[in-house]
PDB file of C-alpha atoms in Angstrom:
ATOM      1  CA  MET X   1      13.908  23.080 -19.864  1.00  0.00           C
ATOM      2  CA  THR X   2      13.454  19.407 -20.224  1.00  0.00           C
ATOM      3  CA  PRO X   3      13.459  17.352 -16.555  1.00  0.00           C
ATOM      4  CA  SER X   4      16.339  15.328 -17.699  1.00  0.00           C
ATOM      5  CA  SER X   5      18.468  18.591 -18.414  1.00  0.00           C
ATOM      6  CA  ALA X   6      17.193  19.826 -15.246  1.00  0.00           C
ATOM      7  CA  SER X   7      18.617  16.758 -13.261  1.00  0.00           C
ATOM      8  CA  ASP X   8      21.735  16.928 -15.245  1.00  0.00           C
ATOM      9  CA  MET X   9      22.411  20.602 -14.458  1.00  0.00           C
ATOM     10  CA  HIS X  10      21.696  19.634 -10.757  1.00  0.00           C
ATOM     11  CA  LEU X  11      24.235  16.935 -10.880  1.00  0.00           C
ATOM     12  CA  GLU X  12      26.863  19.697 -11.807  1.00  0.00           C
ATOM     13  CA  HIS X  13      26.210  22.020  -9.309  1.00  0.00           C
ATOM     14  CA  LYS X  14      29.100  22.548  -6.794  1.00  0.00           C
ATOM     15  CA  ASP X  15      28.388  21.180  -3.479  1.00  0.00           C
ATOM     16  CA  PHE X  16      28.346  24.000  -1.228  1.00  0.00           C
ATOM     17  CA  TYR X  17      27.864  21.571   1.909  1.00  0.00           C
ATOM     18  CA  ALA X  18      31.060  19.577   1.099  1.00  0.00           C
ATOM     19  CA  GLN X  19      32.242  20.202   4.609  1.00  0.00           C
ATOM     20  CA  ASN X  20      29.154  18.918   6.346  1.00  0.00           C
ATOM     21  CA  ASP X  21      28.816  15.249   7.550  1.00  0.00           C
ATOM     22  CA  LYS X  22      27.066  12.803   4.692  1.00  0.00           C
ATOM     23  CA  ILE X  23      23.786  11.181   4.975  1.00  0.00           C
ATOM     24  CA  TYR X  24      22.166   8.355   2.847  1.00  0.00           C
ATOM     25  CA  VAL X  25      18.262   8.921   2.068  1.00  0.00           C
ATOM     26  CA  ALA X  26      16.193   5.430   1.423  1.00  0.00           C
ATOM     27  CA  THR X  27      12.656   4.795   0.692  1.00  0.00           C
ATOM     28  CA  ASP X  28      10.931   1.642   2.151  1.00  0.00           C
ATOM     29  CA  CYS X  29       7.885   0.588   0.517  1.00  0.00           C
ATOM     30  CA  ILE X  30       4.822  -0.908   2.488  1.00  0.00           C
ATOM     31  CA  ILE X  31       2.958  -3.187  -0.323  1.00  0.00           C
ATOM     32  CA  PHE X  32      -0.526  -4.150   1.070  1.00  0.00           C
ATOM     33  CA  GLY X  33      -2.692  -6.474  -0.880  1.00  0.00           C
ATOM     34  CA  PHE X  34      -5.879  -8.289  -0.013  1.00  0.00           C
ATOM     35  CA  ASP X  35      -6.405 -12.002  -0.855  1.00  0.00           C
ATOM     36  CA  ASP X  36      -8.809 -14.445   0.242  1.00  0.00           C
ATOM     37  CA  GLY X  37     -10.148 -12.724   3.158  1.00  0.00           C
ATOM     38  CA  ASP X  38      -6.490 -11.795   4.338  1.00  0.00           C
ATOM     39  CA  LEU X  39      -4.438  -8.278   4.308  1.00  0.00           C
ATOM     40  CA  LYS X  40      -0.978  -9.408   3.061  1.00  0.00           C
ATOM     41  CA  LEU X  41       2.207  -7.604   2.876  1.00  0.00           C
ATOM     42  CA  LEU X  42       4.979  -7.902   0.147  1.00  0.00           C
ATOM     43  CA  VAL X  43       8.542  -8.587   1.710  1.00  0.00           C
ATOM     44  CA  PHE X  44      11.615 -10.136   0.086  1.00  0.00           C
ATOM     45  CA  LYS X  45      15.042 -11.424   1.625  1.00  0.00           C
ATOM     46  CA  ARG X  46      17.456  -8.579   1.882  1.00  0.00           C
ATOM     47  CA  ARG X  47      20.277  -8.927  -0.641  1.00  0.00           C
ATOM     48  CA  VAL X  48      22.783  -6.682   1.032  1.00  0.00           C
ATOM     49  CA  GLU X  49      24.665  -6.445   4.075  1.00  0.00           C
ATOM     50  CA  PRO X  50      23.842  -5.668   6.902  1.00  0.00           C
ATOM     51  CA  ASN X  51      21.060  -8.174   7.872  1.00  0.00           C
ATOM     52  CA  SER X  52      21.523  -9.767   4.461  1.00  0.00           C
ATOM     53  CA  GLY X  53      19.013 -12.832   3.965  1.00  0.00           C
ATOM     54  CA  ILE X  54      16.838 -11.222   6.661  1.00  0.00           C
ATOM     55  CA  TRP X  55      13.176 -10.799   5.667  1.00  0.00           C
ATOM     56  CA  SER X  56      12.643  -7.149   4.735  1.00  0.00           C
ATOM     57  CA  LEU X  57      10.486  -4.197   2.971  1.00  0.00           C
ATOM     58  CA  ILE X  58      11.316  -3.480  -0.380  1.00  0.00           C
ATOM     59  CA  GLY X  59      13.196  -0.233  -1.027  1.00  0.00           C
ATOM     60  CA  SER X  60      16.051   1.463  -2.627  1.00  0.00           C
ATOM     61  CA  PHE X  61      18.445   4.733  -1.909  1.00  0.00           C
ATOM     62  CA  VAL X  62      17.146   7.649  -3.679  1.00  0.00           C
ATOM     63  CA  LYS X  63      18.899   8.862  -6.561  1.00  0.00           C
ATOM     64  CA  LEU X  64      20.542  12.422  -6.781  1.00  0.00           C
ATOM     65  CA  GLY X  65      18.345  13.571  -9.640  1.00  0.00           C
ATOM     66  CA  GLU X  66      15.092  11.731  -8.004  1.00  0.00           C
ATOM     67  CA  ASP X  67      12.302  13.188  -5.919  1.00  0.00           C
ATOM     68  CA  VAL X  68      11.665  10.843  -3.036  1.00  0.00           C
ATOM     69  CA  ASP X  69       8.076   9.858  -4.347  1.00  0.00           C
ATOM     70  CA  GLU X  70       9.492   9.115  -7.873  1.00  0.00           C
ATOM     71  CA  ALA X  71      12.029   6.792  -6.108  1.00  0.00           C
ATOM     72  CA  ALA X  72       9.013   4.759  -4.210  1.00  0.00           C
ATOM     73  CA  ARG X  73       7.111   4.589  -7.585  1.00  0.00           C
ATOM     74  CA  ARG X  74      10.415   3.346  -9.161  1.00  0.00           C
ATOM     75  CA  VAL X  75      10.744   0.558  -6.470  1.00  0.00           C
ATOM     76  CA  LEU X  76       7.176  -0.395  -6.852  1.00  0.00           C
ATOM     77  CA  LYS X  77       7.383  -0.520 -10.810  1.00  0.00           C
ATOM     78  CA  GLU X  78      10.473  -2.647 -10.663  1.00  0.00           C
ATOM     79  CA  ILE X  79       8.901  -5.063  -8.059  1.00  0.00           C
ATOM     80  CA  THR X  80       5.237  -5.265  -9.397  1.00  0.00           C
ATOM     81  CA  GLY X  81       5.326  -4.034 -12.973  1.00  0.00           C
ATOM     82  CA  LEU X  82       2.646  -1.634 -11.802  1.00  0.00           C
ATOM     83  CA  ASN X  83       2.548   2.187 -12.529  1.00  0.00           C
ATOM     84  CA  GLN X  84      -1.007   3.558 -11.490  1.00  0.00           C
ATOM     85  CA  LEU X  85      -2.016   2.455  -8.175  1.00  0.00           C
ATOM     86  CA  PHE X  86      -2.270   4.087  -4.684  1.00  0.00           C
ATOM     87  CA  LEU X  87       0.813   5.418  -3.019  1.00  0.00           C
ATOM     88  CA  GLU X  88       1.309   7.571  -0.134  1.00  0.00           C
ATOM     89  CA  GLN X  89       3.953   8.630   2.370  1.00  0.00           C
ATOM     90  CA  SER X  90       3.683   7.514   5.815  1.00  0.00           C
ATOM     91  CA  LYS X  91       6.597   8.421   7.990  1.00  0.00           C
ATOM     92  CA  THR X  92      10.167   9.333   7.967  1.00  0.00           C
ATOM     93  CA  TYR X  93      12.460   7.229  10.010  1.00  0.00           C
ATOM     94  CA  GLY X  94      16.087   9.150  11.137  1.00  0.00           C
ATOM     95  CA  LYS X  95      17.018   7.574  14.461  1.00  0.00           C
ATOM     96  CA  ALA X  96      20.824   7.597  14.738  1.00  0.00           C
ATOM     97  CA  ASP X  97      21.384   4.097  14.998  1.00  0.00           C
ATOM     98  CA  ARG X  98      18.561   2.410  12.750  1.00  0.00           C
ATOM     99  CA  ASP X  99      20.787   1.248  10.146  1.00  0.00           C
ATOM    100  CA  PRO X 100      24.118  -0.359  11.190  1.00  0.00           C
ATOM    101  CA  GLY X 101      25.196   0.136   7.529  1.00  0.00           C
ATOM    102  CA  TYR X 102      25.833   3.817   7.881  1.00  0.00           C
ATOM    103  CA  ARG X 103      23.836   6.919   8.961  1.00  0.00           C
ATOM    104  CA  CYS X 104      20.548   6.853   6.529  1.00  0.00           C
ATOM    105  CA  LEU X 105      16.882   8.195   6.854  1.00  0.00           C
ATOM    106  CA  SER X 106      14.404   6.303   5.345  1.00  0.00           C
ATOM    107  CA  VAL X 107      10.950   7.898   4.034  1.00  0.00           C
ATOM    108  CA  ALA X 108       8.510   5.360   4.359  1.00  0.00           C
ATOM    109  CA  HIS X 109       5.558   4.951   1.664  1.00  0.00           C
ATOM    110  CA  TYR X 110       2.817   2.484   1.658  1.00  0.00           C
ATOM    111  CA  ALA X 111       1.037   1.184  -1.291  1.00  0.00           C
ATOM    112  CA  LEU X 112      -2.354  -0.578  -1.781  1.00  0.00           C
ATOM    113  CA  ILE X 113      -2.569  -3.174  -4.869  1.00  0.00           C
ATOM    114  CA  ARG X 114      -5.167  -5.488  -6.070  1.00  0.00           C
ATOM    115  CA  ILE X 115      -3.373  -9.000  -5.354  1.00  0.00           C
ATOM    116  CA  ASP X 116      -4.278 -10.253  -8.889  1.00  0.00           C
ATOM    117  CA  ASP X 117      -3.225  -7.142 -10.998  1.00  0.00           C
ATOM    118  CA  TYR X 118       0.805  -7.455 -10.074  1.00  0.00           C
ATOM    119  CA  ASP X 119       3.324  -9.047 -12.421  1.00  0.00           C
ATOM    120  CA  LYS X 120       4.057 -12.375 -10.572  1.00  0.00           C
ATOM    121  CA  GLN X 121       7.230 -13.214 -12.766  1.00  0.00           C
ATOM    122  CA  LEU X 122       8.598 -10.105 -11.702  1.00  0.00           C
ATOM    123  CA  VAL X 123       7.770 -10.596  -7.764  1.00  0.00           C
ATOM    124  CA  GLU X 124       9.284 -14.303  -8.253  1.00  0.00           C
ATOM    125  CA  GLU X 125      12.383 -12.764 -10.236  1.00  0.00           C
ATOM    126  CA  HIS X 126      13.012 -10.635  -6.942  1.00  0.00           C
ATOM    127  CA  GLY X 127      12.410 -13.520  -4.163  1.00  0.00           C
ATOM    128  CA  ALA X 128       9.421 -11.519  -2.833  1.00  0.00           C
ATOM    129  CA  PHE X 129       6.813 -13.273  -1.013  1.00  0.00           C
ATOM    130  CA  TRP X 130       3.246 -12.399   0.252  1.00  0.00           C
ATOM    131  CA  TYR X 131       2.767 -12.758   4.311  1.00  0.00           C
ATOM    132  CA  THR X 132      -0.349 -12.320   6.119  1.00  0.00           C
ATOM    133  CA  LEU X 133       0.028  -9.842   8.716  1.00  0.00           C
ATOM    134  CA  LYS X 134      -0.577 -12.321  11.568  1.00  0.00           C
ATOM    135  CA  ASP X 135       2.281 -14.500  10.039  1.00  0.00           C
ATOM    136  CA  LEU X 136       4.582 -11.640   9.294  1.00  0.00           C
ATOM    137  CA  PRO X 137       8.145 -12.761  10.373  1.00  0.00           C
ATOM    138  CA  VAL X 138      10.603 -10.133  12.119  1.00  0.00           C
ATOM    139  CA  LEU X 139      12.178  -7.779   9.685  1.00  0.00           C
ATOM    140  CA  ALA X 140      15.198  -6.333   9.100  1.00  0.00           C
ATOM    141  CA  LEU X 141      16.238  -2.751  10.775  1.00  0.00           C
ATOM    142  CA  ASP X 142      12.897  -0.984  11.766  1.00  0.00           C
ATOM    143  CA  HIS X 143      10.676  -2.248   9.214  1.00  0.00           C
ATOM    144  CA  ASN X 144       8.222  -3.975  11.600  1.00  0.00           C
ATOM    145  CA  GLN X 145       7.684  -0.409  13.153  1.00  0.00           C
ATOM    146  CA  MET X 146       7.131   0.810   9.509  1.00  0.00           C
ATOM    147  CA  VAL X 147       4.409  -1.597   8.773  1.00  0.00           C
ATOM    148  CA  THR X 148       2.795  -0.932  12.253  1.00  0.00           C
ATOM    149  CA  ASP X 149       2.757   2.975  11.328  1.00  0.00           C
ATOM    150  CA  ALA X 150       1.368   2.226   8.124  1.00  0.00           C
ATOM    151  CA  LEU X 151      -1.594  -0.142   9.239  1.00  0.00           C
ATOM    152  CA  ASP X 152      -2.416   2.335  11.450  1.00  0.00           C
ATOM    153  CA  MET X 153      -2.518   5.222   8.980  1.00  0.00           C
ATOM    154  CA  LEU X 154      -4.425   2.794   6.449  1.00  0.00           C
ATOM    155  CA  ARG X 155      -7.003   2.214   9.345  1.00  0.00           C
ATOM    156  CA  ARG X 156      -7.308   6.169  10.103  1.00  0.00           C
ATOM    157  CA  LYS X 157      -7.930   6.713   6.473  1.00  0.00           C
ATOM    158  CA  SER X 158     -10.321   3.879   5.890  1.00  0.00           C
ATOM    159  CA  ARG X 159     -12.627   6.063   8.492  1.00  0.00           C
ATOM    160  CA  TYR X 160     -13.229   8.916   5.676  1.00  0.00           C
ATOM    161  CA  GLN X 161     -12.336   6.970   2.718  1.00  0.00           C
ATOM    162  CA  PRO X 162     -13.796   3.802   1.236  1.00  0.00           C
ATOM    163  CA  ILE X 163     -10.473   2.372   0.424  1.00  0.00           C
ATOM    164  CA  GLY X 164     -11.741  -0.993  -0.919  1.00  0.00           C
ATOM    165  CA  PHE X 165     -11.826   0.806  -4.231  1.00  0.00           C
ATOM    166  CA  GLU X 166      -7.758   0.396  -4.357  1.00  0.00           C
ATOM    167  CA  LEU X 167      -7.738  -3.345  -3.020  1.00  0.00           C
ATOM    168  CA  LEU X 168     -11.053  -5.232  -3.961  1.00  0.00           C
ATOM    169  CA  PRO X 169     -11.063  -6.987  -7.624  1.00  0.00           C
ATOM    170  CA  GLU X 170     -13.332  -5.131 -10.374  1.00  0.00           C
ATOM    171  CA  LYS X 171     -16.458  -7.211  -9.252  1.00  0.00           C
ATOM    172  CA  PHE X 172     -16.824  -8.236  -5.518  1.00  0.00           C
ATOM    173  CA  THR X 173     -19.556  -9.115  -3.109  1.00  0.00           C
ATOM    174  CA  ILE X 174     -20.740  -7.170  -0.231  1.00  0.00           C
ATOM    175  CA  PRO X 175     -19.455  -9.895   1.968  1.00  0.00           C
ATOM    176  CA  GLN X 176     -16.030  -9.743   0.088  1.00  0.00           C
ATOM    177  CA  MET X 177     -15.783  -6.007   1.065  1.00  0.00           C
ATOM    178  CA  GLN X 178     -16.718  -6.677   4.648  1.00  0.00           C
ATOM    179  CA  LYS X 179     -13.951  -9.305   5.007  1.00  0.00           C
ATOM    180  CA  LEU X 180     -11.323  -6.346   3.836  1.00  0.00           C
ATOM    181  CA  TYR X 181     -12.487  -3.933   6.401  1.00  0.00           C
ATOM    182  CA  GLU X 182     -12.629  -6.771   9.162  1.00  0.00           C
ATOM    183  CA  ALA X 183      -8.689  -7.580   7.862  1.00  0.00           C
ATOM    184  CA  ILE X 184      -7.760  -3.705   8.112  1.00  0.00           C
ATOM    185  CA  TYR X 185      -9.750  -3.213  11.534  1.00  0.00           C
ATOM    186  CA  GLN X 186      -8.482  -6.872  12.993  1.00  0.00           C
ATOM    187  CA  ARG X 187     -12.222  -7.243  14.293  1.00  0.00           C
ATOM    188  CA  GLU X 188     -15.436  -8.740  13.400  1.00  0.00           C
ATOM    189  CA  LEU X 189     -18.221  -5.951  11.942  1.00  0.00           C
ATOM    190  CA  ASP X 190     -22.103  -6.753  12.158  1.00  0.00           C
ATOM    191  CA  PRO X 191     -23.091  -7.843   8.774  1.00  0.00           C
ATOM    192  CA  ARG X 192     -26.234  -5.905   8.707  1.00  0.00           C
ATOM    193  CA  ASN X 193     -24.798  -2.521   9.786  1.00  0.00           C
ATOM    194  CA  PHE X 194     -21.750  -2.931   7.392  1.00  0.00           C
ATOM    195  CA  ARG X 195     -24.238  -3.728   4.293  1.00  0.00           C
ATOM    196  CA  LYS X 196     -26.520  -0.786   5.435  1.00  0.00           C
ATOM    197  CA  LYS X 197     -23.612   1.908   5.662  1.00  0.00           C
ATOM    198  CA  VAL X 198     -21.790   0.799   2.601  1.00  0.00           C
ATOM    199  CA  LEU X 199     -25.185   1.096   0.553  1.00  0.00           C
ATOM    200  CA  SER X 200     -25.845   4.208   2.049  1.00  0.00           C
ATOM    201  CA  LEU X 201     -22.579   5.607   0.109  1.00  0.00           C
ATOM    202  CA  LYS X 202     -24.238   5.258  -3.169  1.00  0.00           C
ATOM    203  CA  VAL X 203     -20.854   4.239  -4.609  1.00  0.00           C
ATOM    204  CA  LEU X 204     -21.617   0.748  -5.482  1.00  0.00           C
ATOM    205  CA  VAL X 205     -23.236  -0.274  -8.658  1.00  0.00           C
ATOM    206  CA  LYS X 206     -25.354  -3.633  -8.370  1.00  0.00           C
ATOM    207  CA  LEU X 207     -24.541  -6.159 -11.313  1.00  0.00           C
ATOM    208  CA  ASP X 208     -26.716  -8.699 -12.491  1.00  0.00           C
ATOM    209  CA  GLU X 209     -24.306 -11.494 -11.805  1.00  0.00           C
ATOM    210  CA  LYS X 210     -23.926 -13.693  -8.757  1.00  0.00           C
ATOM    211  CA  ASP X 211     -20.675 -15.071  -7.017  1.00  0.00           C
ATOM    212  CA  LYS X 212     -21.963 -18.753  -6.197  1.00  0.00           C
ATOM    213  CA  THR X 213     -18.711 -19.815  -4.850  1.00  0.00           C
ATOM    214  CA  SER X 214     -19.564 -19.981  -1.116  1.00  0.00           C
ATOM    215  CA  SER X 215     -23.345 -20.772  -1.506  1.00  0.00           C
ATOM    216  CA  LYS X 216     -26.186 -22.276  -4.373  1.00  0.00           C
ATOM    217  CA  ARG X 217     -28.123 -18.891  -3.544  1.00  0.00           C
ATOM    218  CA  GLY X 218     -25.007 -16.877  -4.239  1.00  0.00           C
ATOM    219  CA  ALA X 219     -24.217 -13.511  -3.548  1.00  0.00           C
ATOM    220  CA  TYR X 220     -24.899 -10.303  -5.995  1.00  0.00           C
ATOM    221  CA  LEU X 221     -21.616  -9.114  -7.255  1.00  0.00           C
ATOM    222  CA  TYR X 222     -21.026  -5.207  -7.357  1.00  0.00           C
ATOM    223  CA  ARG X 223     -18.548  -2.720  -8.506  1.00  0.00           C
ATOM    224  CA  PHE X 224     -17.370   0.692  -7.810  1.00  0.00           C
ATOM    225  CA  ASP X 225     -18.896   3.770  -9.527  1.00  0.00           C
ATOM    226  CA  SER X 226     -15.455   5.556 -10.044  1.00  0.00           C
ATOM    227  CA  GLU X 227     -17.148   8.965 -10.578  1.00  0.00           C
ATOM    228  CA  LYS X 228     -19.509   8.984  -7.136  1.00  0.00           C
ATOM    229  CA  TYR X 229     -16.471   7.519  -5.368  1.00  0.00           C
ATOM    230  CA  GLN X 230     -14.312  10.625  -6.539  1.00  0.00           C
ATOM    231  CA  GLU X 231     -17.064  12.796  -5.367  1.00  0.00           C
ATOM    232  CA  LEU X 232     -17.490  11.090  -2.146  1.00  0.00           C
ATOM    233  CA  LEU X 233     -13.393  11.362  -1.786  1.00  0.00           C
ATOM    234  CA  GLU X 234     -13.593  15.109  -2.355  1.00  0.00           C
ATOM    235  CA  SER X 235     -16.389  15.791   0.132  1.00  0.00           C
ATOM    236  CA  GLY X 236     -14.777  14.432   2.914  1.00  0.00           C
ATOM    237  CA  TYR X 237     -17.387  11.893   3.813  1.00  0.00           C
ATOM    238  CA  ASN X 238     -17.113   9.858   7.250  1.00  0.00           C
ATOM    239  CA  PHE X 239     -16.865   6.171   6.182  1.00  0.00           C
ATOM    240  CA  GLU X 240     -16.212   4.875   9.834  1.00  0.00           C
ATOM    241  CA  ILE X 241     -18.255   1.598  10.503  1.00  0.00           C
TER     242      ILE X 241
END
């Protein structure tokens, strides 16, 4: 049976629960990007009531024949044009009064994208905008809480996974990588300790190129060794700074 025929068959099934109250299921996406030393969040102005015109996370109702994770990936594809990116469920929000529009659960997902990789035209067409976390406006519904919870998850994950692989450009300097982790942790890190830690992981490949944008001497560029990176993930290595 093909996925589409399975979906059609599901839609033709009798509703054995018709006597019960109805409830909507949505997914909201917390899309993080890293740019010029700042961790940023992609938001847009809500186009439907209630709270039309208020800054909001980007989301959608889950369709009947669609898995929740599929719905999140559909939203990300529609907004950014990207298929292959880091995406993970963060938390389900189900307070009875969370959405004045109707009784609705939301399964939040957070995504990490390289800020230069997305389709800028698509983002503009949806009226989306990148906000730094420190400048983030008040968002619709419980979306600010979703962002806080997702950021907590990202911080915890960064302790055992070198998450920079998902957010940094293909070539980067160690100071740029340090800025990323400082943005995630929202605190300064000691440069010597950070350098020693990341080099000890042996997942960085030093290149013969230098970035001279910040000094004449410049800083060597690195890239991730994807095979060694994957081995490190599977080993559950502690990356806490």
